[in-house]
mmCIF file of C-alpha atoms in Angstrom:
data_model
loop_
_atom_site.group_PDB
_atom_site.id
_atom_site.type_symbol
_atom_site.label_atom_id
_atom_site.label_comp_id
_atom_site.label_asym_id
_atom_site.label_seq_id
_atom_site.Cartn_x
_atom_site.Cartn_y
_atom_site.Cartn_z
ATOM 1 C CA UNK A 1 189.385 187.916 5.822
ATOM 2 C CA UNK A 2 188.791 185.271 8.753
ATOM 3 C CA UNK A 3 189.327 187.280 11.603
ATOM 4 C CA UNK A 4 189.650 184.208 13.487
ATOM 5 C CA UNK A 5 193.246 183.609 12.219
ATOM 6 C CA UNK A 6 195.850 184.859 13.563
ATOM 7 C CA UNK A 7 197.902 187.775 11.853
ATOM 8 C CA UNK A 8 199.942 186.798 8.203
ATOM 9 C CA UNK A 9 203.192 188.013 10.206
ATOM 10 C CA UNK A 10 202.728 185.463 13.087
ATOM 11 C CA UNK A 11 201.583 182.293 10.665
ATOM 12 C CA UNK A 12 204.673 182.957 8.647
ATOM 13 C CA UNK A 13 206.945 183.309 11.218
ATOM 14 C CA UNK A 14 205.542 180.427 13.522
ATOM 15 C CA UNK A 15 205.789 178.426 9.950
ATOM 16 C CA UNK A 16 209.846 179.614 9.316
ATOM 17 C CA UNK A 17 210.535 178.557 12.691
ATOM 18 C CA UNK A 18 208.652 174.869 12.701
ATOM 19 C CA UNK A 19 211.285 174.452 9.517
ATOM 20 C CA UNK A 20 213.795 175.411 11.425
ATOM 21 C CA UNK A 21 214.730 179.090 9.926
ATOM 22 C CA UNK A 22 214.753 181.169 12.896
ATOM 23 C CA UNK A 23 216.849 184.221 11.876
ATOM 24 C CA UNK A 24 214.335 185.986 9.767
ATOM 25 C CA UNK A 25 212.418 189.447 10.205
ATOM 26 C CA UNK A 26 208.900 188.941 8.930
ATOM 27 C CA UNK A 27 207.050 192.085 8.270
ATOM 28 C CA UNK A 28 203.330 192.095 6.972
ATOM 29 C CA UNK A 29 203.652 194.670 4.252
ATOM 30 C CA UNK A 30 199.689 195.234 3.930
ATOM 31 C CA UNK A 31 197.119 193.645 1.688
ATOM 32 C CA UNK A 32 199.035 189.934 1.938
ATOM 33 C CA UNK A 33 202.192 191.310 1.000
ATOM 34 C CA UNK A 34 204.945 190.031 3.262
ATOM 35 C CA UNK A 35 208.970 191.013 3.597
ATOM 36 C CA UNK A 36 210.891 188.283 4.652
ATOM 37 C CA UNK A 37 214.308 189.638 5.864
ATOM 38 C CA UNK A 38 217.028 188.292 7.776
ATOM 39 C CA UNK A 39 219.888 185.557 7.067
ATOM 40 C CA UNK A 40 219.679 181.775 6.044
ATOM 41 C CA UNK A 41 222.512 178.843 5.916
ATOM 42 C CA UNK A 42 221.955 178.029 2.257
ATOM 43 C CA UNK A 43 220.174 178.731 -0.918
ATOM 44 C CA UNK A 44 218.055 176.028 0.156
ATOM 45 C CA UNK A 45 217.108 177.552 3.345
ATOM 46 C CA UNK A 46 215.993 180.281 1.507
ATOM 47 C CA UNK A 47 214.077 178.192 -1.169
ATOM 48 C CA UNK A 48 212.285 176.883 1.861
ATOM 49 C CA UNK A 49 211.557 180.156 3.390
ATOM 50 C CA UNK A 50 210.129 181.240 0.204
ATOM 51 C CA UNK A 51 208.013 177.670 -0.367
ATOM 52 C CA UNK A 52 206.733 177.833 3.192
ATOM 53 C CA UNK A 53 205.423 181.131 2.843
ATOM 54 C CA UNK A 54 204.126 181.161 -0.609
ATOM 55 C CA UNK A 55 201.602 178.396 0.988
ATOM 56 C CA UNK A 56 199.931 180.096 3.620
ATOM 57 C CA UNK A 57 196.231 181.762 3.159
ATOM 58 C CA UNK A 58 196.580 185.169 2.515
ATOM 59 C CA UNK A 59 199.530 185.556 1.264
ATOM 60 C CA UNK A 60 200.187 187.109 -2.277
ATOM 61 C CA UNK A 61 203.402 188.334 -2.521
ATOM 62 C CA UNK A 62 206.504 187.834 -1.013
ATOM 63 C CA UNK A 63 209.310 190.283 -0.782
ATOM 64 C CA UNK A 64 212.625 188.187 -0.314
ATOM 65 C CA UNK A 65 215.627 190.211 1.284
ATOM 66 C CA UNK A 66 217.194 187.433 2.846
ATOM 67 C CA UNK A 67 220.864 186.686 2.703
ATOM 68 C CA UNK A 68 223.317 183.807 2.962
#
């Protein structure tokens, strides 16, 4: 791991909130599992979330508990 990056939780949430989804609870589960938690507009919104975070280094699995 880079140690020079900063932290999975704050690139994922800094990324969620550059798209504009700024209601969500990220949580770095541990070995690049993330939870992404909170609620979204739309089905797309969520798709995004998802997308957005699935392309991040480090990241291997994503736990989705987001609602809309």
């Amino acid at each position: 791991m880079n140690r020079n990056l900063p932290s999975i939780e704050f690139r994922v949430k800094s990324s969620l909130t550059r798209v504009g989804c700024v209601d969500l609870t990220v949580t770095d589960c541990g070995d690049g599992d993330v939870e992404i938690k909170g609620n979204v507009d739309s089905y797309n919104d969520r798709v995004m979330a998802i997308t957005v975070t699935r392309a991040l280094p480090g990241v291997r699995r994503i736990t989705d508990l987001m609602r809309h």
